[in-house]
Amino acid sequence: MARSLFDPRGSAALAQRLARLTPDAPRQWGRMDAHQAVCHLSDAFAWSLGQRPATAEGKPPLPPPVLRWVALRLPLPWPKGGVPTMREADQERDGTRPTEFARDRARLEGLMASFAALPDVPPVVHPFFGPMSRGDWGRWGWRHCDHHFRQFGV
């Protein structure tokens, strides 16, 4: 399977998984519920599209180029609950509060499609990974969604 949001197969596969996500899906790890995860992913995509501000808190555990390579290239799952969430994408802090699940899921679907349609790199610098290529961004979008969809069994 394609593992990039810039590949139509990868994008379509994630959209199908999102469609299967329900608000009562039990979490496998972490503290977010499924609805919060939908809003969290929306906030992350809105930030990457330049529609929402974001700041990095603290120092990344590795230099940005190394962290980027590990997170985007190694064929390992991302840590379960071990990476701090930016406050602007944390629904218990400054992130978008969940309201109505179907509407919030439709918003995420639209943001994923907008991201997948980008002709170039997003207009931001990742706060932990630093400057990224278009390929890195596509991989980041896919892996971030995959991580949270696996969190809820879809």
PDB file of C-alpha atoms in Angstrom:
ATOM      1  CA  MET A   1       0.000   0.000   0.000  1.00  0.00           C
ATOM      2  CA  ALA A   2       1.128   3.555  -0.688  1.00  0.00           C
ATOM      3  CA  ARG A   3       2.173   5.256   2.528  1.00  0.00           C
ATOM      4  CA  SER A   4       1.792   8.885   1.547  1.00  0.00           C
ATOM      5  CA  LEU A   5      -1.166  11.222   1.465  1.00  0.00           C
ATOM      6  CA  PHE A   6       0.174  12.496  -1.845  1.00  0.00           C
ATOM      7  CA  ASP A   7      -0.388   9.083  -3.420  1.00  0.00           C
ATOM      8  CA  PRO A   8      -4.063   8.630  -4.396  1.00  0.00           C
ATOM      9  CA  ARG A   9      -4.037   5.024  -3.132  1.00  0.00           C
ATOM     10  CA  GLY A  10      -2.673   6.035   0.261  1.00  0.00           C
ATOM     11  CA  SER A  11      -5.108   8.916   0.531  1.00  0.00           C
ATOM     12  CA  ALA A  12      -8.081   6.741  -0.458  1.00  0.00           C
ATOM     13  CA  ALA A  13      -7.116   4.007   2.005  1.00  0.00           C
ATOM     14  CA  LEU A  14      -6.999   6.504   4.882  1.00  0.00           C
ATOM     15  CA  ALA A  15     -10.325   8.051   3.838  1.00  0.00           C
ATOM     16  CA  GLN A  16     -11.899   4.573   3.976  1.00  0.00           C
ATOM     17  CA  ARG A  17     -10.483   3.987   7.448  1.00  0.00           C
ATOM     18  CA  LEU A  18     -11.765   7.374   8.611  1.00  0.00           C
ATOM     19  CA  ALA A  19     -15.248   6.462   7.346  1.00  0.00           C
ATOM     20  CA  ARG A  20     -15.178   3.365   9.589  1.00  0.00           C
ATOM     21  CA  LEU A  21     -14.235   5.338  12.711  1.00  0.00           C
ATOM     22  CA  THR A  22     -17.080   5.702  15.199  1.00  0.00           C
ATOM     23  CA  PRO A  23     -17.303   8.012  18.210  1.00  0.00           C
ATOM     24  CA  ASP A  24     -17.553   5.039  20.575  1.00  0.00           C
ATOM     25  CA  ALA A  25     -14.507   3.168  19.207  1.00  0.00           C
ATOM     26  CA  PRO A  26     -12.465   2.022  22.211  1.00  0.00           C
ATOM     27  CA  ARG A  27      -8.949   3.384  22.431  1.00  0.00           C
ATOM     28  CA  GLN A  28      -6.051   0.972  22.477  1.00  0.00           C
ATOM     29  CA  TRP A  29      -3.742   3.480  24.190  1.00  0.00           C
ATOM     30  CA  GLY A  30      -3.453   7.132  25.189  1.00  0.00           C
ATOM     31  CA  ARG A  31      -6.028   9.445  26.713  1.00  0.00           C
ATOM     32  CA  MET A  32      -7.877  10.783  23.654  1.00  0.00           C
ATOM     33  CA  ASP A  33     -11.229   9.381  22.707  1.00  0.00           C
ATOM     34  CA  ALA A  34     -12.054   8.835  19.023  1.00  0.00           C
ATOM     35  CA  HIS A  35     -13.836  12.178  18.670  1.00  0.00           C
ATOM     36  CA  GLN A  36     -10.896  14.037  20.198  1.00  0.00           C
ATOM     37  CA  ALA A  37      -8.545  12.204  17.815  1.00  0.00           C
ATOM     38  CA  VAL A  38     -10.612  13.408  14.829  1.00  0.00           C
ATOM     39  CA  CYS A  39     -10.325  17.002  16.054  1.00  0.00           C
ATOM     40  CA  HIS A  40      -6.625  16.507  16.857  1.00  0.00           C
ATOM     41  CA  LEU A  41      -5.904  15.333  13.304  1.00  0.00           C
ATOM     42  CA  SER A  42      -7.975  18.208  11.900  1.00  0.00           C
ATOM     43  CA  ASP A  43      -5.970  20.700  13.944  1.00  0.00           C
ATOM     44  CA  ALA A  44      -2.703  19.156  12.716  1.00  0.00           C
ATOM     45  CA  PHE A  45      -3.790  19.358   9.067  1.00  0.00           C
ATOM     46  CA  ALA A  46      -5.167  22.896   9.515  1.00  0.00           C
ATOM     47  CA  TRP A  47      -1.788  23.887  10.969  1.00  0.00           C
ATOM     48  CA  SER A  48       0.128  22.214   8.137  1.00  0.00           C
ATOM     49  CA  LEU A  49      -2.032  24.070   5.599  1.00  0.00           C
ATOM     50  CA  GLY A  50      -1.231  27.401   7.276  1.00  0.00           C
ATOM     51  CA  GLN A  51      -4.775  27.800   8.642  1.00  0.00           C
ATOM     52  CA  ARG A  52      -3.923  27.442  12.332  1.00  0.00           C
ATOM     53  CA  PRO A  53      -0.933  28.540  14.408  1.00  0.00           C
ATOM     54  CA  ALA A  54       1.255  26.045  16.240  1.00  0.00           C
ATOM     55  CA  THR A  55       4.210  26.245  18.566  1.00  0.00           C
ATOM     56  CA  ALA A  56       6.655  23.639  19.773  1.00  0.00           C
ATOM     57  CA  GLU A  57       6.937  23.171  23.492  1.00  0.00           C
ATOM     58  CA  GLY A  58      10.197  21.838  24.767  1.00  0.00           C
ATOM     59  CA  LYS A  59      13.077  20.407  22.857  1.00  0.00           C
ATOM     60  CA  PRO A  60      12.747  17.399  20.558  1.00  0.00           C
ATOM     61  CA  PRO A  61      14.399  14.245  21.942  1.00  0.00           C
ATOM     62  CA  LEU A  62      16.740  14.084  18.905  1.00  0.00           C
ATOM     63  CA  PRO A  63      18.080  16.656  16.425  1.00  0.00           C
ATOM     64  CA  PRO A  64      15.285  17.441  13.900  1.00  0.00           C
ATOM     65  CA  PRO A  65      16.907  15.709  10.886  1.00  0.00           C
ATOM     66  CA  VAL A  66      17.475  12.535  12.906  1.00  0.00           C
ATOM     67  CA  LEU A  67      14.009  12.605  14.471  1.00  0.00           C
ATOM     68  CA  ARG A  68      12.456  13.203  11.038  1.00  0.00           C
ATOM     69  CA  TRP A  69      14.324  10.236   9.547  1.00  0.00           C
ATOM     70  CA  VAL A  70      13.392   7.935  12.438  1.00  0.00           C
ATOM     71  CA  ALA A  71       9.715   8.968  12.459  1.00  0.00           C
ATOM     72  CA  LEU A  72       9.175   8.970   8.701  1.00  0.00           C
ATOM     73  CA  ARG A  73      11.530   6.324   7.333  1.00  0.00           C
ATOM     74  CA  LEU A  74      11.952   3.553   9.893  1.00  0.00           C
ATOM     75  CA  PRO A  75       9.291   0.865   9.439  1.00  0.00           C
ATOM     76  CA  LEU A  76       8.322   0.990  13.106  1.00  0.00           C
ATOM     77  CA  PRO A  77       5.019   2.129  14.607  1.00  0.00           C
ATOM     78  CA  TRP A  78       5.054   5.477  16.324  1.00  0.00           C
ATOM     79  CA  PRO A  79       5.232   5.384  20.143  1.00  0.00           C
ATOM     80  CA  LYS A  80       1.912   4.847  21.869  1.00  0.00           C
ATOM     81  CA  GLY A  81       1.212   7.880  24.004  1.00  0.00           C
ATOM     82  CA  GLY A  82       4.860   8.812  24.424  1.00  0.00           C
ATOM     83  CA  VAL A  83       5.115  11.963  22.289  1.00  0.00           C
ATOM     84  CA  PRO A  84       3.794  15.267  23.666  1.00  0.00           C
ATOM     85  CA  THR A  85       1.039  16.902  21.622  1.00  0.00           C
ATOM     86  CA  MET A  86       1.322  20.557  20.630  1.00  0.00           C
ATOM     87  CA  ARG A  87      -1.075  22.547  22.790  1.00  0.00           C
ATOM     88  CA  GLU A  88      -2.887  23.859  19.674  1.00  0.00           C
ATOM     89  CA  ALA A  89      -3.718  20.255  18.689  1.00  0.00           C
ATOM     90  CA  ASP A  90      -4.504  18.998  22.199  1.00  0.00           C
ATOM     91  CA  GLN A  91      -8.255  18.982  22.747  1.00  0.00           C
ATOM     92  CA  GLU A  92      -7.805  19.323  26.514  1.00  0.00           C
ATOM     93  CA  ARG A  93      -5.776  22.497  26.038  1.00  0.00           C
ATOM     94  CA  ASP A  94      -6.028  24.876  23.042  1.00  0.00           C
ATOM     95  CA  GLY A  95      -7.171  22.381  20.402  1.00  0.00           C
ATOM     96  CA  THR A  96     -10.562  22.405  18.721  1.00  0.00           C
ATOM     97  CA  ARG A  97     -13.207  21.017  21.049  1.00  0.00           C
ATOM     98  CA  PRO A  98     -15.284  18.134  19.692  1.00  0.00           C
ATOM     99  CA  THR A  99     -18.852  19.121  18.875  1.00  0.00           C
ATOM    100  CA  GLU A 100     -20.802  16.862  16.508  1.00  0.00           C
ATOM    101  CA  PHE A 101     -18.950  13.732  15.367  1.00  0.00           C
ATOM    102  CA  ALA A 102     -20.244  13.519  11.783  1.00  0.00           C
ATOM    103  CA  ARG A 103     -19.483  17.205  11.180  1.00  0.00           C
ATOM    104  CA  ASP A 104     -16.032  16.980  12.766  1.00  0.00           C
ATOM    105  CA  ARG A 105     -15.238  13.833  10.768  1.00  0.00           C
ATOM    106  CA  ALA A 106     -16.366  15.567   7.542  1.00  0.00           C
ATOM    107  CA  ARG A 107     -14.075  18.492   8.404  1.00  0.00           C
ATOM    108  CA  LEU A 108     -11.137  16.116   8.815  1.00  0.00           C
ATOM    109  CA  GLU A 109     -11.986  14.416   5.523  1.00  0.00           C
ATOM    110  CA  GLY A 110     -11.946  17.813   3.787  1.00  0.00           C
ATOM    111  CA  LEU A 111      -8.652  18.853   5.378  1.00  0.00           C
ATOM    112  CA  MET A 112      -7.043  15.539   4.412  1.00  0.00           C
ATOM    113  CA  ALA A 113      -8.231  16.056   0.816  1.00  0.00           C
ATOM    114  CA  SER A 114      -6.922  19.651   0.775  1.00  0.00           C
ATOM    115  CA  PHE A 115      -3.575  18.471   2.105  1.00  0.00           C
ATOM    116  CA  ALA A 116      -3.416  15.625  -0.435  1.00  0.00           C
ATOM    117  CA  ALA A 117      -4.087  18.121  -3.243  1.00  0.00           C
ATOM    118  CA  LEU A 118      -1.157  20.410  -2.335  1.00  0.00           C
ATOM    119  CA  PRO A 119       1.054  20.922  -5.391  1.00  0.00           C
ATOM    120  CA  ASP A 120       4.117  21.737  -3.274  1.00  0.00           C
ATOM    121  CA  VAL A 121       5.330  21.579   0.322  1.00  0.00           C
ATOM    122  CA  PRO A 122       3.006  23.027   2.987  1.00  0.00           C
ATOM    123  CA  PRO A 123       3.667  26.655   3.947  1.00  0.00           C
ATOM    124  CA  VAL A 124       5.011  25.811   7.427  1.00  0.00           C
ATOM    125  CA  VAL A 125       8.064  24.293   9.106  1.00  0.00           C
ATOM    126  CA  HIS A 126       7.392  21.292  11.325  1.00  0.00           C
ATOM    127  CA  PRO A 127       8.138  22.252  14.954  1.00  0.00           C
ATOM    128  CA  PHE A 128       9.969  18.974  15.722  1.00  0.00           C
ATOM    129  CA  PHE A 129      11.092  17.679  12.307  1.00  0.00           C
ATOM    130  CA  GLY A 130      12.222  21.032  10.873  1.00  0.00           C
ATOM    131  CA  PRO A 131      12.033  21.801   7.134  1.00  0.00           C
ATOM    132  CA  MET A 132      10.653  18.865   5.161  1.00  0.00           C
ATOM    133  CA  SER A 133      10.414  17.852   1.526  1.00  0.00           C
ATOM    134  CA  ARG A 134       7.058  17.259  -0.148  1.00  0.00           C
ATOM    135  CA  GLY A 135       7.688  13.520   0.196  1.00  0.00           C
ATOM    136  CA  ASP A 136       8.333  13.907   3.923  1.00  0.00           C
ATOM    137  CA  TRP A 137       5.104  15.854   4.343  1.00  0.00           C
ATOM    138  CA  GLY A 138       3.093  13.198   2.498  1.00  0.00           C
ATOM    139  CA  ARG A 139       4.625  10.522   4.669  1.00  0.00           C
ATOM    140  CA  TRP A 140       3.990  12.573   7.838  1.00  0.00           C
ATOM    141  CA  GLY A 141       0.300  12.988   6.938  1.00  0.00           C
ATOM    142  CA  TRP A 142      -0.116   9.285   6.265  1.00  0.00           C
ATOM    143  CA  ARG A 143       1.775   8.139   9.373  1.00  0.00           C
ATOM    144  CA  HIS A 144      -0.002  10.591  11.676  1.00  0.00           C
ATOM    145  CA  CYS A 145      -3.426   9.409  10.487  1.00  0.00           C
ATOM    146  CA  ASP A 146      -2.370   5.767  10.571  1.00  0.00           C
ATOM    147  CA  HIS A 147      -1.110   6.160  14.142  1.00  0.00           C
ATOM    148  CA  HIS A 148      -4.422   7.539  15.409  1.00  0.00           C
ATOM    149  CA  PHE A 149      -6.615   5.259  13.306  1.00  0.00           C
ATOM    150  CA  ARG A 150      -4.735   2.261  14.764  1.00  0.00           C
ATOM    151  CA  GLN A 151      -5.296   3.796  18.206  1.00  0.00           C
ATOM    152  CA  PHE A 152      -9.017   3.140  17.623  1.00  0.00           C
ATOM    153  CA  GLY A 153      -8.792  -0.092  15.698  1.00  0.00           C
ATOM    154  CA  VAL A 154      -9.518   1.167  12.182  1.00  0.00           C
TER     155      VAL A 154
END
